[in-house]
CSV table of C-alpha atoms and ligand atoms in Angstrom, one decimal:
chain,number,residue,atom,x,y,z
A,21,UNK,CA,0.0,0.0,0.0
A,22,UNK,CA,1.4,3.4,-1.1
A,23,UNK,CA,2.1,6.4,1.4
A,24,UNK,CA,-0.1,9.4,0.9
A,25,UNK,CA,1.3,12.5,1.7
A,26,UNK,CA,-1.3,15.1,1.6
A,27,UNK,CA,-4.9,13.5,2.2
A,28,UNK,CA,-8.0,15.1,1.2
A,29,UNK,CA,-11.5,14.0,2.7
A,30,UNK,CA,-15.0,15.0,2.4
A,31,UNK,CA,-13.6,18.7,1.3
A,32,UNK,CA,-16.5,21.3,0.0
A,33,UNK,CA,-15.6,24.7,-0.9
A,34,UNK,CA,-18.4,27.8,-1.7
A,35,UNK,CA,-18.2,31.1,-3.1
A,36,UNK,CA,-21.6,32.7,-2.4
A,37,UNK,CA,-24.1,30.8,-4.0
A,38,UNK,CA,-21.6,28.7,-6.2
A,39,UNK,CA,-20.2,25.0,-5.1
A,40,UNK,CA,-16.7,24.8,-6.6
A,41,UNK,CA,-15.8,21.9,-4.6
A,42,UNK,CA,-18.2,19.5,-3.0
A,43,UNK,CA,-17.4,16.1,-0.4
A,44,UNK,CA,-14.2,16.0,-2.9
A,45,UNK,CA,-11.6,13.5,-1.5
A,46,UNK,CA,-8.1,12.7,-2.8
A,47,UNK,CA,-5.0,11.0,-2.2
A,48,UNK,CA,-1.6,12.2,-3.2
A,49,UNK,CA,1.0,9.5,-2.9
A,50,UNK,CA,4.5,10.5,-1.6
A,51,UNK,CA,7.2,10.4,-3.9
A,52,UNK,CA,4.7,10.1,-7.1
A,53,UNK,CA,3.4,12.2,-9.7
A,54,UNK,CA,-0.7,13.1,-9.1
A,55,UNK,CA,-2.7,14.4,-11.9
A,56,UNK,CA,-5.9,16.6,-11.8
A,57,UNK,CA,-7.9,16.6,-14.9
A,58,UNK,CA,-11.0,18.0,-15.5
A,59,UNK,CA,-13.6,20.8,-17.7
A,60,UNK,CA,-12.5,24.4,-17.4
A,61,UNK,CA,-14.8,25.7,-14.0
A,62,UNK,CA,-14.7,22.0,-12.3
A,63,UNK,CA,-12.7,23.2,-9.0
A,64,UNK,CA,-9.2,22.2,-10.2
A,65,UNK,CA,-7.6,25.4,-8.9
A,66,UNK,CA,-10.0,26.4,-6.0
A,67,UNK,CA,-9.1,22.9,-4.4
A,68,UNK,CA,-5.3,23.7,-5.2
A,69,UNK,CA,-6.0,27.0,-3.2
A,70,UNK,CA,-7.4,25.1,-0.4
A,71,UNK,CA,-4.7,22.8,0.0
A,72,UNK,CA,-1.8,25.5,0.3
A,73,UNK,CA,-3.9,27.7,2.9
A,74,UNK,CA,-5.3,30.1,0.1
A,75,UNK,CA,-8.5,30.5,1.6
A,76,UNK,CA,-10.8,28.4,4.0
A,77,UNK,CA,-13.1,25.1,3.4
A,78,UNK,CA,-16.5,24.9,4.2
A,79,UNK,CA,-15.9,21.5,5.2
A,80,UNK,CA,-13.7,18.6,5.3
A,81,UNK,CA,-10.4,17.6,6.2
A,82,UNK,CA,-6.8,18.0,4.1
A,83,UNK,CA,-3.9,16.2,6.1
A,84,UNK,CA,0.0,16.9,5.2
A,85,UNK,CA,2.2,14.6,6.5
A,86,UNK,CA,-0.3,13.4,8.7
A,87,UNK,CA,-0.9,16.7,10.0
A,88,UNK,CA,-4.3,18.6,9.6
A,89,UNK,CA,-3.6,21.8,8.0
A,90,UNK,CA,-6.9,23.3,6.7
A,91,UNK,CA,-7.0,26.1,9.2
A,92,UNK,CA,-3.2,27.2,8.4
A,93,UNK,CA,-2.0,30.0,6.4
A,94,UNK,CA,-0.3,30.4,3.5
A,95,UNK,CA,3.2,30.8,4.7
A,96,UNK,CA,2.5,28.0,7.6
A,97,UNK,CA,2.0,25.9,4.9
A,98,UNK,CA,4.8,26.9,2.6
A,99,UNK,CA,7.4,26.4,5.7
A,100,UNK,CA,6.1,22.7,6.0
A,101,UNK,CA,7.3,22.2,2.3
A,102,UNK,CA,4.3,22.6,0.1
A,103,UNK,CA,4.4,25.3,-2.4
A,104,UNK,CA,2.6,25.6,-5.5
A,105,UNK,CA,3.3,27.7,-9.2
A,106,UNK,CA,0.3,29.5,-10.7
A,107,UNK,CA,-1.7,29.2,-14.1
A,108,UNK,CA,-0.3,32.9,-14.8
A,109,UNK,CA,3.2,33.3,-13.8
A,110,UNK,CA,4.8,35.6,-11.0
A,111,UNK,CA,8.3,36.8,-12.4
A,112,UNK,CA,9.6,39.8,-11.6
A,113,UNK,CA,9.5,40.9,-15.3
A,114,UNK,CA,12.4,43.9,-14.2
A,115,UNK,CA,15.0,41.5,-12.5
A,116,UNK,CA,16.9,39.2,-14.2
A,117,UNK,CA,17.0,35.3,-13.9
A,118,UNK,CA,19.3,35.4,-10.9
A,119,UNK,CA,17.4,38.0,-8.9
A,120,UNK,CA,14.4,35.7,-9.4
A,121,UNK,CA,15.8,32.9,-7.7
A,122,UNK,CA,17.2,34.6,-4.9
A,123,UNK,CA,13.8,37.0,-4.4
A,124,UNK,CA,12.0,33.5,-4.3
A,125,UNK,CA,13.3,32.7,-1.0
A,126,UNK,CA,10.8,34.2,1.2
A,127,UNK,CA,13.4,35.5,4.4
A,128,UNK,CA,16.1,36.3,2.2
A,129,UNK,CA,14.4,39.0,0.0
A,130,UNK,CA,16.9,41.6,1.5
A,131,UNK,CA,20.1,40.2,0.9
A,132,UNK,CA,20.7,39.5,-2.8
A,133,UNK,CA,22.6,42.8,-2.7
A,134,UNK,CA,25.2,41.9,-0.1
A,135,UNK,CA,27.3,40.0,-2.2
A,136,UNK,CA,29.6,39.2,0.4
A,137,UNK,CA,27.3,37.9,2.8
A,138,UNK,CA,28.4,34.0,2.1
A,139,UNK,CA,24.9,32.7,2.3
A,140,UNK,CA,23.9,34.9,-0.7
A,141,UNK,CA,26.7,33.3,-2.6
A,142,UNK,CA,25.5,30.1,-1.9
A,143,UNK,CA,22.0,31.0,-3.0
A,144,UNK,CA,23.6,32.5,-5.6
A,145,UNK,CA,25.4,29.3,-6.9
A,146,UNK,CA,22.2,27.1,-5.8
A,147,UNK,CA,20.0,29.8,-8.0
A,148,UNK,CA,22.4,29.2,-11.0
A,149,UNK,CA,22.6,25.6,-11.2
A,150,UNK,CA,18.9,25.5,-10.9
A,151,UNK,CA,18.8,27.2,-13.9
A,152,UNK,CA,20.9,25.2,-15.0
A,153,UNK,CA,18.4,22.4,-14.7
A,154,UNK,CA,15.6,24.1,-16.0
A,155,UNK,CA,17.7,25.0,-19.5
A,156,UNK,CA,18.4,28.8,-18.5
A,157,UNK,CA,21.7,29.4,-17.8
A,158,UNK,CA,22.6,31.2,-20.6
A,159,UNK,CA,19.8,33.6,-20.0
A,160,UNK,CA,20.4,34.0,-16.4
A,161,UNK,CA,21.3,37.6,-16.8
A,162,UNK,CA,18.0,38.7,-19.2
A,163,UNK,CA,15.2,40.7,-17.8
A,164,UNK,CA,12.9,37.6,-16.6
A,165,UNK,CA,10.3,40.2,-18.8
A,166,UNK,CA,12.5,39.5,-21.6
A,167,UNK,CA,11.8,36.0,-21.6
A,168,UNK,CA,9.4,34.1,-23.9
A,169,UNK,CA,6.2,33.0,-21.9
A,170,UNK,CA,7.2,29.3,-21.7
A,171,UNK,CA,10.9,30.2,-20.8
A,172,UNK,CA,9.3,32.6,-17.9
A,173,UNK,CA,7.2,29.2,-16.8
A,174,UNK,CA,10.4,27.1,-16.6
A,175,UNK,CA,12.2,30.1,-14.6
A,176,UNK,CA,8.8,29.8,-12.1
A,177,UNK,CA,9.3,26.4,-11.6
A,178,UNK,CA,13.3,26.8,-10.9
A,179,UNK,CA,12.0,29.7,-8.7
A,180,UNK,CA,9.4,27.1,-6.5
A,181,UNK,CA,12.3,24.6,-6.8
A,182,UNK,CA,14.7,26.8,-4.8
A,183,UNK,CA,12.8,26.7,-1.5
A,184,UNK,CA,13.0,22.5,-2.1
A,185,UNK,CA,9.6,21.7,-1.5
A,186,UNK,CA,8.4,18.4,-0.3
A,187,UNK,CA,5.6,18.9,-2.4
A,188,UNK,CA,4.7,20.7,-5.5
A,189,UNK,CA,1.6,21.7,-7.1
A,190,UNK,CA,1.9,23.1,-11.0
A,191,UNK,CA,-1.0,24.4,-12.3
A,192,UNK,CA,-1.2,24.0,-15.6
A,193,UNK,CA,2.2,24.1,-16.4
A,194,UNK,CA,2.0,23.7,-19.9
A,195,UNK,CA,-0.5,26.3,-20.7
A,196,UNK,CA,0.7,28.2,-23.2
A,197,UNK,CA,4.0,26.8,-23.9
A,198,UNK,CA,4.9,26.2,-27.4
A,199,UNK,CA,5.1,22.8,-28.3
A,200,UNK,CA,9.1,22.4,-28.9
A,201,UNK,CA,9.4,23.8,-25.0
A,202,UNK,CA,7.0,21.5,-23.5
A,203,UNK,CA,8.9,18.3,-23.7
A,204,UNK,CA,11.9,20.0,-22.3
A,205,UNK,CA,9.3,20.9,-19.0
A,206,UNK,CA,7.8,17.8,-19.0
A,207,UNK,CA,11.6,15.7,-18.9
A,208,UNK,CA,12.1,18.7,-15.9
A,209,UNK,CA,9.2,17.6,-14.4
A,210,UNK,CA,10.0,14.6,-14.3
A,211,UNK,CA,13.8,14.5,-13.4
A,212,UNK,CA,12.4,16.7,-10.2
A,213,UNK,CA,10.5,14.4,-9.0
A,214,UNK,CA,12.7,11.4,-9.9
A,215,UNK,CA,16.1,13.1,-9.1
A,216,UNK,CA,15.0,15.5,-6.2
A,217,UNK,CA,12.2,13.7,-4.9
A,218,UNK,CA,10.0,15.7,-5.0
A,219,UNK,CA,6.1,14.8,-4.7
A,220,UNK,CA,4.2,16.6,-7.8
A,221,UNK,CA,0.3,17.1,-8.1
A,222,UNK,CA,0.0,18.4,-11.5
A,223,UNK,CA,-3.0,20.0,-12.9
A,224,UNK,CA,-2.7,19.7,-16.2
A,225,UNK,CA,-5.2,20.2,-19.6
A,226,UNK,CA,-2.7,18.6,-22.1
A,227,UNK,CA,-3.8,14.9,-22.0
A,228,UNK,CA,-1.0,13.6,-23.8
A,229,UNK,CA,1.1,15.1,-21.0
A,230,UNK,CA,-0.7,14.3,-17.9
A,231,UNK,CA,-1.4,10.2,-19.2
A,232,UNK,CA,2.5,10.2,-19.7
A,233,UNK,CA,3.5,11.6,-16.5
A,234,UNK,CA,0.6,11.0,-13.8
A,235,UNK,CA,1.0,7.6,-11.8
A,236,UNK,CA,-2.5,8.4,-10.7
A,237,UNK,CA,-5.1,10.6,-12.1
A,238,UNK,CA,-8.0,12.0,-10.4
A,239,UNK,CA,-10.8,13.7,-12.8
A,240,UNK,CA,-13.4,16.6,-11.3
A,241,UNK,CA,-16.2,17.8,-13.4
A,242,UNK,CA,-18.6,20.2,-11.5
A,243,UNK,CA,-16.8,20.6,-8.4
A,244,UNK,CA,-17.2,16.5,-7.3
A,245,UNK,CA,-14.7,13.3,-8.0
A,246,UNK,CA,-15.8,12.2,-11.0
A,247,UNK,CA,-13.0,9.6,-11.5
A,248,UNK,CA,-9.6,8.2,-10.4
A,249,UNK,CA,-7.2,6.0,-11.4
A,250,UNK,CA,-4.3,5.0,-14.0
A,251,UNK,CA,-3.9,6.8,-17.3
A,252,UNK,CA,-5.0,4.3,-19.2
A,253,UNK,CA,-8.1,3.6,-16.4
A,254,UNK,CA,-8.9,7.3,-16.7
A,255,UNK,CA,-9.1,6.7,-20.8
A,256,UNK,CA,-11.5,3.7,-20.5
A,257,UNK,CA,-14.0,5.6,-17.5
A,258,UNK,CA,-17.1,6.2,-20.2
A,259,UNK,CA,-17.8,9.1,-17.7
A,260,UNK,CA,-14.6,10.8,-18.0
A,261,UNK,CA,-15.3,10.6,-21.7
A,262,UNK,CA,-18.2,11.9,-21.6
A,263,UNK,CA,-17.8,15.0,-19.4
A,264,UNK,CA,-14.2,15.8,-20.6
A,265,UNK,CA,-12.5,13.5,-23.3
A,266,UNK,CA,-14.9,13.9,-25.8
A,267,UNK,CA,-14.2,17.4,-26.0
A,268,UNK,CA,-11.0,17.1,-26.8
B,322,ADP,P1,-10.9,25.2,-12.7
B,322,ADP,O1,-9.5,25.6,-12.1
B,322,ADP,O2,-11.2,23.7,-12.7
B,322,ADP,O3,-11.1,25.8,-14.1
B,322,ADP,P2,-11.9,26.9,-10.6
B,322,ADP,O4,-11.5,26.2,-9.3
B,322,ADP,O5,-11.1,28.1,-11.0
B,322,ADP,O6,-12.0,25.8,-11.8
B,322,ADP,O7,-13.4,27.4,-10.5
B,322,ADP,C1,-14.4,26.6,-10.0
B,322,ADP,C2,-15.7,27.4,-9.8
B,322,ADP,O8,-15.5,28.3,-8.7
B,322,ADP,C3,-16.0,28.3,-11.0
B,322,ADP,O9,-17.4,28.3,-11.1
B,322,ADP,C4,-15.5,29.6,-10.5
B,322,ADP,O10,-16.2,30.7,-11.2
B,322,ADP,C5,-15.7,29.6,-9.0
B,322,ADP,N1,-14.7,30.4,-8.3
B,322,ADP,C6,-13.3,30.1,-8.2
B,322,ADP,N2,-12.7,31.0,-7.5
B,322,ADP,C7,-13.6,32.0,-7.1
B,322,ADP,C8,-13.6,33.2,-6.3
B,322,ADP,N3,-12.5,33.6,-5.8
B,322,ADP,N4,-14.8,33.8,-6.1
B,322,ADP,C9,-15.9,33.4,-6.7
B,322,ADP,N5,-16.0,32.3,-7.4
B,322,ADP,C10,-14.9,31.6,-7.7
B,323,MG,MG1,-7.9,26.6,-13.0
């Protein structure tokens, strides 16, 4: 039986009058790679939101680590090691690469400027090789602004990468990427959470990338569970088909 890390029960989450989660429950397995499908307005990134402390459930339970964090906050959360990126990005579009990384580290934001403070120069080196990983060294010095839109998603996900997360949640990380770029993410993605370890729940609208990646894949439609299981489980559910496949 596999570990789950973060553990959703029962959770139901209003905005006035509108359900946009309801009794939705979900496991995300440690070490693995999650997936969260489902029709544009089904909950994928209000439930997201509730997980990392955005705003508070109705109802229900979400466990980290065994831990019930549903009345945390944000930066309670973040400190435990769960972060998450966002469908639009958050660059600083007037730093370059570099300053990025090290303004991404929440209780260093001062000290990027005191190059002789040794920590910084650690940061500094830890921010570069990062970049490294995600294909951007050679840009490291460009205006993030400067970037193209996928190149300024791959510098996000360096950025969430340099607090080391336990766990991270991408929403939609392709969106928007030009095709040539989004294997390059997806072999990132990957090598993160092969190489680094790192637990990924991955909402994701590209279904060739999310039935290549996902170990498991949970499908919402309307705020509820509509479906879980393997890619090619997921492919076969005549429900998932018929609320979501179909129209793609
Ligand atoms: P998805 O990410 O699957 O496209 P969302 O979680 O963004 O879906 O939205 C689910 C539903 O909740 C939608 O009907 C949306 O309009 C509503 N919703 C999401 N966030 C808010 C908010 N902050 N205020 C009011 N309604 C919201
Ligand atoms: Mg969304």
């Amino acid at each position: 039986m596999k570990h789950a890390i973060i553990e959703i029960e029962h959770v139901t989450k209003t905005f006035g009058g509108v359900v946009a989660n309801r009794d939705v429950s979900l496991d995300v397995e440690e070490g693995g790679i999650t997936g969260l499908i489902g029709p544009n307005g089904s909950g994928k990134t209000t439930l997201f939101n509730s997980i990392v402390g955005y705003h508070p459930i109705d109802s229900g339970s979400i466990r980290f680590q065994g831990q019930e964090i549903s009345k945390f906050r944000v930066q309670e959360i973040a400190r435990l090691g769960l972060l998450r990126t966002f469908q639009q990005t958050r660059i600083y579009g007037a730093m370059n690469c570099v300053q990025n990384m090290l303004i991404s580290i929440p209780h260093r934001k001062a000290k990027f400027l005191d190059m002789f403070d040794r920590q910084a120069r650690a940061d500094t080196e830890k921010g570069e090789s990062l970049l490294d990983f995600v294909g951007l060294y050679e840009k490291r010095y460009l205006m993030a602004g400067d970037l193209s839109f996928g190149q300024q998603k791959l510098l996000e996900f360096a950025m969430a990468l340099m607090n080391e997360p336990t766990v991270l949640l991408l929403d939609e990380p392709t969106a928007g990427i030009n095709p040539t770029l989004i294997n390059g993410l997806i072999d990132r993605l990957r090598r993160a959470n092969e190489e680094f370890g790192i637990t990924l729940l991955v909402i994701e609208h590209n279904m060739r990338v999310i039935m290549n990646m996902a170990h498991k894949i949970y499908c919402l439609a309307h705020g509820e569970l509509l479906a879980s299981g393997t890619a090619g489980e997921i492919q076969k559910n005549q429900n998932v088909i018929d609320a979501y496949l179909g129209a793609h």
